[in-house]
């Protein structure tokens, strides 16, 4: 369990944030300046709240009332930032050993080989950081943080400087860390797709306050609460089982009660349940089943809600047959022309190539639900 309840006043910014999350991956999500990095600094002990408490897995790191403030080097918080910050004159192995030197004497048991294996960096041990790709560098910095035997791993935009291919390379390692190491992770990101994929709990921040917290399907798809939040892209999470692999087309076919979903990529195996994040701007609606159309994913459902968005746009939420909701961002003109109203049966159309592969999570059996 991660409990944060902190107030910190700066000249032009007040952080007044409280959240409680079960172990797993907690994503701090919000626009620039909403206080994400400030919470990272408070967790790491780089800054102190004026008032508040931070408890991780039963260990109190800060409690201003009880005058507890565990110093940085005793917090056992592993930090991974956007730019790996490896020591350039040391080899990968020496950088990893450097991380290990921070592990307390009684906790030097994090096995080097297991970390190297987990992150797939065995072949890089002799290399210098300058000769690594951005993705490799980030894997080494995650390894270095793990070897210090942290009790909490805090990752502040760890993939922000990487291209889509490098992100896809690292995300599975973070998932393994979350699922196999049982290490609480606080993950900061602007990228809603990463958050949708990794988080068990999403804490949405706006102007220093927590405006929503909960599982990703409740928090990410929720409508924006106020003007400060309006910049969030609307996104839906849909879960379904892989029923066919079509490697010759580099796609996988999923079966959802509302219809087939065609996913890009060859990383998915028959029998797995995956959760796909779909941006509202990539969803179109049809009032009857279309024929002769290239769009492969056509999901049957009923309009649940129609909400005016900014400018010409309207968010139409469709309740899909068999569960899940999907949001389509349409023009007011289209809504008027097609007479789209609550209760009307429609087909939600999603172009496969518009689905961001970084936003597709393979769910563990206990997360997959009955379908
Ligand atoms: P980003 O996504 O851009 O990194 P963030 O959500 O992480 O943003 P913070 O870095 O936590 O936001 O910053 C929150 C606010 O605190 C901002 O208004 C910022 O200008 C201010 N701030 C950050 N660091 C300091 C500091 N050392 N002194 C004074 N104000 C600061």
Short mmCIF file of C-alpha atoms and ligand atoms in Angstrom, two decimals:
data_model
loop_
_atom_site.label_atom_id
_atom_site.label_comp_id
_atom_site.label_asym_id
_atom_site.label_seq_id
_atom_site.Cartn_x
_atom_site.Cartn_y
_atom_site.Cartn_z
CA UNK A 1 0.00 0.00 0.00
CA UNK A 2 1.26 3.48 -0.86
CA UNK A 3 -0.24 6.34 1.14
CA UNK A 4 0.57 9.93 0.34
CA UNK A 5 -1.01 12.91 2.01
CA UNK A 6 1.10 16.04 1.61
CA UNK A 7 0.80 19.79 1.52
CA UNK A 8 3.61 21.92 0.21
CA UNK A 9 3.38 25.63 -0.53
CA UNK A 10 5.69 27.24 -3.09
CA UNK A 11 5.53 30.87 -4.30
CA UNK A 12 3.31 30.10 -7.32
CA UNK A 13 2.16 26.59 -6.58
CA UNK A 14 0.40 24.69 -3.81
CA UNK A 15 0.52 20.94 -3.66
CA UNK A 16 -2.28 19.51 -1.55
CA UNK A 17 -2.49 15.90 -2.61
CA UNK A 18 -3.72 12.73 -0.93
CA UNK A 19 -4.06 9.27 -2.37
CA UNK A 20 -3.90 5.68 -1.24
CA UNK A 21 -3.07 2.92 -3.68
CA UNK A 22 -2.56 -0.80 -3.34
CA UNK A 23 0.88 -2.11 -4.32
CA UNK A 24 1.45 -2.60 -8.01
CA UNK A 25 2.00 0.28 -10.42
CA UNK A 26 0.55 3.64 -9.43
CA UNK A 27 0.61 6.14 -12.27
CA UNK A 28 0.72 9.85 -11.54
CA UNK A 29 -0.88 11.42 -14.53
CA UNK A 30 -1.61 15.04 -15.28
CA UNK A 31 -0.66 18.09 -17.33
CA UNK A 32 2.64 19.88 -17.03
CA UNK A 33 2.95 21.70 -13.72
CA UNK A 34 0.27 19.63 -11.96
CA UNK A 35 2.73 18.43 -9.32
CA UNK A 36 3.85 14.97 -10.48
CA UNK A 37 7.58 15.57 -10.11
CA UNK A 38 6.99 17.33 -6.81
CA UNK A 39 5.42 14.14 -5.46
CA UNK A 40 8.41 12.18 -6.81
CA UNK A 41 10.75 14.49 -4.91
CA UNK A 42 8.70 14.10 -1.73
CA UNK A 43 8.76 10.29 -2.06
CA UNK A 44 12.51 10.27 -2.62
CA UNK A 45 13.12 12.65 0.28
CA UNK A 46 14.61 15.35 -1.95
CA UNK A 47 12.02 17.74 -0.62
CA UNK A 48 9.98 17.86 2.59
CA UNK A 49 6.25 18.63 2.84
CA UNK A 50 5.12 21.49 5.07
CA UNK A 51 2.62 19.04 6.45
CA UNK A 52 1.87 15.43 5.70
CA UNK A 53 2.59 11.74 5.73
CA UNK A 54 4.04 9.20 3.31
CA UNK A 55 3.80 5.49 4.09
CA UNK A 56 5.03 2.80 1.68
CA UNK A 57 4.31 -0.83 2.40
CA UNK A 58 3.86 -0.14 6.11
CA UNK A 59 7.08 1.95 6.42
CA UNK A 60 6.56 5.56 7.39
CA UNK A 61 8.94 7.70 5.34
CA UNK A 62 7.55 11.05 6.44
CA UNK A 63 5.16 12.08 9.16
CA UNK A 64 5.46 15.75 10.01
CA UNK A 65 3.28 15.43 13.09
CA UNK A 66 5.31 12.54 14.50
CA UNK A 67 8.51 14.30 13.36
CA UNK A 68 9.55 11.40 11.18
CA UNK A 69 11.64 12.19 8.11
CA UNK A 70 13.68 9.24 6.89
CA UNK A 71 16.82 10.59 5.17
CA UNK A 72 17.26 10.04 1.43
CA UNK A 73 19.89 7.30 1.70
CA UNK A 74 17.76 5.28 4.09
CA UNK A 75 14.50 5.52 2.18
CA UNK A 76 15.24 2.65 -0.20
CA UNK A 77 13.54 4.48 -3.06
CA UNK A 78 14.97 3.63 -6.48
CA UNK A 79 14.75 6.48 -9.00
CA UNK A 80 14.70 6.24 -12.77
CA UNK A 81 14.52 9.45 -14.76
CA UNK A 82 13.98 10.29 -18.41
CA UNK A 83 17.70 10.42 -19.26
CA UNK A 84 19.24 7.33 -17.64
CA UNK A 85 21.98 9.39 -15.93
CA UNK A 86 24.52 6.58 -16.14
CA UNK A 87 28.13 7.34 -15.26
CA UNK A 88 29.78 7.76 -18.68
CA UNK A 89 33.30 6.65 -17.71
CA UNK A 90 32.09 3.32 -16.28
CA UNK A 91 31.04 0.18 -18.15
CA UNK A 92 27.51 -1.15 -17.87
CA UNK A 93 28.70 -3.73 -15.31
CA UNK A 94 30.41 -1.02 -13.24
CA UNK A 95 27.31 1.16 -13.40
CA UNK A 96 25.25 -1.77 -12.13
CA UNK A 97 27.80 -2.45 -9.36
CA UNK A 98 27.61 1.20 -8.42
CA UNK A 99 23.85 0.75 -7.90
CA UNK A 100 24.49 -2.32 -5.80
CA UNK A 101 26.83 -0.37 -3.53
CA UNK A 102 23.79 1.59 -2.32
CA UNK A 103 21.99 -1.53 -1.11
CA UNK A 104 22.05 -1.76 2.67
CA UNK A 105 24.33 -4.52 3.98
CA UNK A 106 21.46 -6.71 5.07
CA UNK A 107 19.71 -6.35 1.69
CA UNK A 108 22.47 -7.16 -0.78
CA UNK A 109 20.49 -10.21 -1.84
CA UNK A 110 19.06 -8.79 -5.08
CA UNK A 111 20.61 -11.27 -7.51
CA UNK A 112 22.71 -9.56 -10.17
CA UNK A 113 21.99 -12.28 -12.72
CA UNK A 114 18.24 -12.08 -12.18
CA UNK A 115 18.28 -8.33 -12.81
CA UNK A 116 20.46 -8.71 -15.90
CA UNK A 117 18.15 -11.45 -17.18
CA UNK A 118 14.97 -9.56 -16.45
CA UNK A 119 16.20 -6.56 -18.40
CA UNK A 120 17.95 -8.48 -21.17
CA UNK A 121 21.26 -6.60 -20.75
CA UNK A 122 23.68 -9.53 -20.34
CA UNK A 123 25.32 -8.85 -23.72
CA UNK A 124 25.94 -5.22 -22.83
CA UNK A 125 27.90 -5.59 -19.60
CA UNK A 126 31.25 -4.55 -21.08
CA UNK A 127 29.88 -1.64 -23.11
CA UNK A 128 30.14 2.04 -22.18
CA UNK A 129 26.90 4.05 -21.89
CA UNK A 130 27.75 6.23 -24.90
CA UNK A 131 27.63 3.19 -27.19
CA UNK A 132 24.14 2.10 -26.06
CA UNK A 133 20.81 2.95 -27.66
CA UNK A 134 18.40 5.09 -25.64
CA UNK A 135 16.32 2.01 -24.83
CA UNK A 136 19.34 0.01 -23.67
CA UNK A 137 20.50 2.91 -21.51
CA UNK A 138 17.11 3.05 -19.83
CA UNK A 139 17.16 -0.70 -19.18
CA UNK A 140 20.58 -0.35 -17.54
CA UNK A 141 19.35 2.53 -15.37
CA UNK A 142 16.38 0.45 -14.27
CA UNK A 143 18.85 -2.37 -13.44
CA UNK A 144 21.04 0.00 -11.46
CA UNK A 145 18.03 1.18 -9.45
CA UNK A 146 16.93 -2.42 -8.77
CA UNK A 147 20.35 -3.52 -7.54
CA UNK A 148 20.19 -0.93 -4.78
CA UNK A 149 17.41 -3.17 -3.34
CA UNK A 150 14.69 -0.52 -3.32
CA UNK A 151 11.41 -0.98 -1.53
CA UNK A 152 9.77 1.45 -3.93
CA UNK A 153 10.70 2.17 -7.52
CA UNK A 154 9.87 5.65 -8.77
CA UNK A 155 10.02 6.23 -12.50
CA UNK A 156 9.67 9.82 -13.68
CA UNK A 157 8.85 9.89 -17.42
CA UNK A 158 11.29 7.00 -18.05
CA UNK A 159 10.25 6.58 -21.68
CA UNK A 160 9.70 10.21 -22.62
CA UNK A 161 12.87 10.57 -24.69
CA UNK A 162 12.42 7.29 -26.58
CA UNK A 163 10.77 6.65 -29.93
CA UNK A 164 7.80 4.30 -30.27
CA UNK A 165 9.95 1.25 -31.11
CA UNK A 166 12.21 1.74 -28.05
CA UNK A 167 9.14 2.25 -25.85
CA UNK A 168 7.72 -1.04 -27.08
CA UNK A 169 11.05 -2.67 -26.22
CA UNK A 170 11.02 -1.48 -22.58
CA UNK A 171 7.35 -1.70 -21.60
CA UNK A 172 7.36 -5.52 -21.25
CA UNK A 173 10.30 -5.28 -18.80
CA UNK A 174 8.41 -2.83 -16.61
CA UNK A 175 5.39 -5.14 -16.76
CA UNK A 176 7.51 -8.06 -15.60
CA UNK A 177 8.88 -5.98 -12.77
CA UNK A 178 5.36 -5.08 -11.70
CA UNK A 179 4.05 -8.64 -11.96
CA UNK A 180 6.97 -10.84 -10.91
CA UNK A 181 8.94 -8.73 -8.43
CA UNK A 182 6.09 -7.47 -6.34
CA UNK A 183 7.87 -4.14 -6.05
CA UNK A 184 5.62 -1.10 -5.69
CA UNK A 185 6.16 1.28 -8.59
CA UNK A 186 5.21 4.93 -8.87
CA UNK A 187 5.20 5.82 -12.54
CA UNK A 188 4.99 9.39 -13.79
CA UNK A 189 3.90 10.03 -17.33
CA UNK A 190 2.11 12.41 -19.65
CA UNK A 191 1.46 9.57 -22.05
CA UNK A 192 -2.00 8.21 -21.51
CA UNK A 193 -1.20 5.07 -23.53
CA UNK A 194 1.66 4.10 -21.20
CA UNK A 195 -0.48 4.75 -18.17
CA UNK A 196 -3.33 2.68 -19.62
CA UNK A 197 -0.94 -0.17 -20.18
CA UNK A 198 1.05 -0.20 -16.94
CA UNK A 199 -1.01 1.18 -14.11
CA UNK A 200 -3.08 -0.76 -11.60
CA UNK A 201 -4.05 2.56 -10.06
CA UNK A 202 -4.16 5.95 -11.74
CA UNK A 203 -3.89 9.15 -9.74
CA UNK A 204 -4.93 12.06 -11.88
CA UNK A 205 -3.52 15.42 -10.80
CA UNK A 206 -4.54 18.92 -11.70
CA UNK A 207 -2.97 22.08 -10.25
CA UNK A 208 -1.49 20.28 -7.26
CA UNK A 209 -4.64 18.37 -6.33
CA UNK A 210 -5.80 14.82 -6.89
CA UNK A 211 -8.89 15.05 -9.08
CA UNK A 212 -9.45 11.31 -9.58
CA UNK A 213 -7.93 8.07 -8.38
CA UNK A 214 -8.79 4.45 -9.09
CA UNK A 215 -8.29 1.68 -11.62
CA UNK A 216 -7.37 2.86 -15.14
CA UNK A 217 -10.69 1.98 -16.76
CA UNK A 218 -12.49 4.24 -14.25
CA UNK A 219 -10.06 7.14 -14.18
CA UNK A 220 -8.77 7.41 -17.72
CA UNK A 221 -12.11 7.20 -19.46
CA UNK A 222 -13.80 9.59 -17.01
CA UNK A 223 -14.89 12.92 -18.45
CA UNK A 224 -12.74 15.95 -17.67
CA UNK A 225 -13.84 17.67 -14.46
CA UNK A 226 -12.78 21.27 -15.02
CA UNK A 227 -11.00 23.57 -17.40
CA UNK A 228 -7.56 22.58 -16.10
CA UNK A 229 -8.21 19.03 -17.16
CA UNK A 230 -9.78 19.66 -20.53
CA UNK A 231 -6.49 18.97 -22.28
CA UNK A 232 -6.68 15.24 -21.53
CA UNK A 233 -7.34 13.17 -24.58
CA UNK A 234 -10.46 11.02 -24.28
CA UNK A 235 -9.57 7.36 -24.38
CA UNK A 236 -11.41 4.10 -23.85
CA UNK A 237 -10.15 0.77 -22.55
CA UNK A 238 -11.58 -2.36 -24.11
CA UNK A 239 -10.58 -5.90 -23.06
CA UNK A 240 -10.85 -9.01 -25.23
CA UNK A 241 -9.27 -12.39 -25.82
CA UNK A 242 -6.87 -13.12 -28.70
CA UNK A 243 -8.44 -15.83 -30.88
CA UNK A 244 -6.23 -15.77 -34.00
CA UNK A 245 -2.72 -14.70 -34.83
CA UNK A 246 -2.28 -13.53 -38.43
CA UNK A 247 1.50 -13.06 -38.65
CA UNK A 248 1.35 -12.86 -42.44
CA UNK A 249 -0.53 -9.55 -41.98
CA UNK A 250 1.20 -8.57 -38.69
CA UNK A 251 -2.15 -8.45 -36.90
CA UNK A 252 -3.95 -10.39 -34.20
CA UNK A 253 -7.70 -10.96 -34.05
CA UNK A 254 -9.53 -10.50 -30.74
CA UNK A 255 -13.01 -11.70 -29.92
CA UNK A 256 -15.23 -9.25 -28.05
CA UNK A 257 -18.96 -9.91 -27.57
CA UNK A 258 -19.58 -6.76 -29.64
CA UNK A 259 -17.48 -7.99 -32.59
CA UNK A 260 -13.94 -8.70 -33.72
CA UNK A 261 -11.09 -6.36 -32.90
CA UNK A 262 -8.08 -6.37 -35.22
CA UNK A 263 -4.86 -5.35 -33.47
CA UNK A 264 -1.60 -4.30 -35.07
CA UNK A 265 1.60 -6.19 -34.22
CA UNK A 266 2.71 -9.76 -33.74
CA UNK A 267 3.32 -9.69 -29.99
CA UNK A 268 0.02 -11.28 -28.95
CA UNK A 269 -0.67 -14.98 -28.44
CA UNK A 270 -3.90 -16.94 -28.79
CA UNK A 271 -5.61 -17.30 -25.42
CA UNK A 272 -4.19 -14.09 -23.90
CA UNK A 273 -6.57 -11.40 -22.74
CA UNK A 274 -5.44 -7.95 -23.72
CA UNK A 275 -6.63 -4.50 -22.83
CA UNK A 276 -6.53 -1.99 -25.65
CA UNK A 277 -6.60 1.76 -25.17
CA UNK A 278 -8.37 3.48 -28.05
CA UNK A 279 -8.28 7.24 -28.55
CA UNK A 280 -11.72 8.79 -29.10
CA UNK A 281 -10.40 10.63 -32.15
CA UNK A 282 -9.75 7.25 -33.81
CA UNK A 283 -13.33 6.02 -33.42
CA UNK A 284 -16.09 6.62 -36.00
CA UNK A 285 -19.74 5.61 -35.67
CA UNK A 286 -22.13 4.10 -38.22
CA UNK A 287 -25.87 3.74 -37.71
CA UNK A 288 -25.94 0.52 -39.72
CA UNK A 289 -23.37 -2.17 -40.36
CA UNK A 290 -21.18 -0.78 -43.11
CA UNK A 291 -20.34 -2.79 -46.24
CA UNK A 292 -17.36 -2.37 -48.51
CA UNK A 293 -15.40 -0.47 -45.89
CA UNK A 294 -11.72 -1.07 -45.12
CA UNK A 295 -12.14 -0.61 -41.36
CA UNK A 296 -11.90 -4.11 -39.84
CA UNK A 297 -13.01 -3.41 -36.27
CA UNK A 298 -16.79 -2.83 -36.06
CA UNK A 299 -18.22 -3.12 -32.60
CA UNK A 300 -21.94 -3.24 -32.00
CA UNK A 301 -23.44 -1.25 -29.13
CA UNK A 302 -25.89 1.41 -27.99
CA UNK A 303 -25.25 5.09 -27.41
CA UNK A 304 -25.04 5.67 -23.69
CA UNK A 305 -24.21 9.35 -23.52
CA UNK A 306 -23.73 12.33 -25.81
CA UNK A 307 -21.68 15.20 -24.38
CA UNK A 308 -20.63 18.45 -25.99
CA UNK A 309 -16.86 18.82 -26.19
CA UNK A 310 -14.78 21.89 -27.00
CA UNK A 311 -15.34 23.60 -30.40
CA UNK A 312 -17.10 21.50 -33.00
CA UNK A 313 -16.60 18.19 -31.20
CA UNK A 314 -18.97 15.93 -29.33
CA UNK A 315 -18.04 12.89 -27.24
CA UNK A 316 -20.42 10.03 -27.90
CA UNK A 317 -20.02 7.11 -25.49
CA UNK A 318 -21.25 3.75 -26.72
CA UNK A 319 -22.01 0.86 -24.40
CA UNK A 320 -20.72 -2.16 -26.27
CA UNK A 321 -22.63 -5.45 -26.32
CA UNK A 322 -21.20 -7.63 -23.57
CA UNK A 323 -19.59 -4.78 -21.59
CA UNK A 324 -16.99 -2.00 -21.96
CA UNK A 325 -17.66 1.48 -23.21
CA UNK A 326 -16.00 3.20 -26.11
CA UNK A 327 -15.92 6.94 -26.71
CA UNK A 328 -16.03 8.47 -30.19
CA UNK A 329 -15.06 12.06 -30.80
CA UNK A 330 -17.33 13.35 -33.59
CA UNK A 331 -18.38 16.70 -34.98
CA UNK A 332 -21.67 18.20 -33.86
CA UNK A 333 -22.53 18.22 -37.53
CA UNK A 334 -22.17 14.41 -37.78
CA UNK A 335 -24.21 13.93 -34.61
CA UNK A 336 -27.00 16.10 -36.05
CA UNK A 337 -26.89 14.56 -39.55
CA UNK A 338 -27.07 10.99 -38.24
CA UNK A 339 -29.45 11.89 -35.40
CA UNK A 340 -27.21 10.21 -32.82
CA UNK A 341 -29.10 10.01 -29.53
CA UNK A 342 -28.88 8.06 -26.33
CA UNK A 343 -30.24 4.54 -26.76
CA UNK A 344 -29.64 4.36 -30.51
CA UNK A 345 -27.92 1.21 -31.84
CA UNK A 346 -24.62 1.95 -33.60
CA UNK A 347 -21.39 0.37 -34.78
CA UNK A 348 -18.13 1.77 -33.44
CA UNK A 349 -15.45 1.62 -36.13
CA UNK A 350 -11.76 1.61 -35.26
CA UNK A 351 -8.94 1.61 -37.79
CA UNK A 352 -6.32 -0.96 -36.86
CA UNK A 353 -3.38 1.17 -37.89
CA UNK A 354 -4.65 3.97 -35.64
CA UNK A 355 -4.25 1.79 -32.54
CA UNK A 356 -1.09 2.68 -30.65
CA UNK A 357 0.76 -0.54 -29.87
CA UNK A 358 2.27 0.93 -26.71
CA UNK A 359 -1.28 1.13 -25.41
CA UNK A 360 -2.01 -2.59 -25.59
CA UNK A 361 -1.53 -4.45 -22.29
CA UNK A 362 -1.52 -8.20 -21.87
CA UNK A 363 -3.56 -8.83 -18.76
CA UNK A 364 -2.65 -11.35 -16.11
CA UNK A 365 -5.23 -14.03 -15.43
CA UNK A 366 -6.41 -12.29 -12.23
CA UNK A 367 -6.92 -9.01 -14.09
CA UNK A 368 -8.64 -10.52 -17.09
CA UNK A 369 -12.16 -10.97 -15.67
CA UNK A 370 -14.72 -13.53 -16.77
CA UNK A 371 -14.64 -12.93 -20.56
P1 LIG B 1 5.98 18.34 -15.79
O1 LIG B 1 5.06 17.32 -16.33
O2 LIG B 1 6.14 19.53 -16.68
O3 LIG B 1 7.28 17.79 -15.31
P2 LIG B 1 4.88 18.28 -13.10
O4 LIG B 1 3.46 17.88 -13.04
O5 LIG B 1 5.90 17.27 -12.77
O6 LIG B 1 5.21 18.94 -14.50
P3 LIG B 1 6.13 19.83 -11.02
O7 LIG B 1 7.51 19.74 -11.59
O8 LIG B 1 5.82 19.03 -9.83
O9 LIG B 1 5.03 19.54 -12.14
O10 LIG B 1 5.89 21.36 -10.72
C1 LIG B 1 4.74 21.86 -10.06
C2 LIG B 1 4.86 23.35 -9.89
O11 LIG B 1 5.90 23.66 -8.96
C3 LIG B 1 5.17 24.10 -11.16
O12 LIG B 1 4.35 25.25 -11.17
C4 LIG B 1 6.62 24.47 -11.03
O13 LIG B 1 6.90 25.69 -11.68
C5 LIG B 1 6.81 24.61 -9.53
N1 LIG B 1 8.17 24.23 -9.10
C6 LIG B 1 8.82 23.10 -9.39
N2 LIG B 1 10.02 23.05 -8.78
C7 LIG B 1 10.14 24.21 -8.10
C8 LIG B 1 11.15 24.78 -7.25
N3 LIG B 1 12.29 24.14 -7.01
N4 LIG B 1 10.90 25.99 -6.71
C9 LIG B 1 9.75 26.64 -6.95
N5 LIG B 1 8.75 26.17 -7.72
C10 LIG B 1 8.94 24.98 -8.29
#
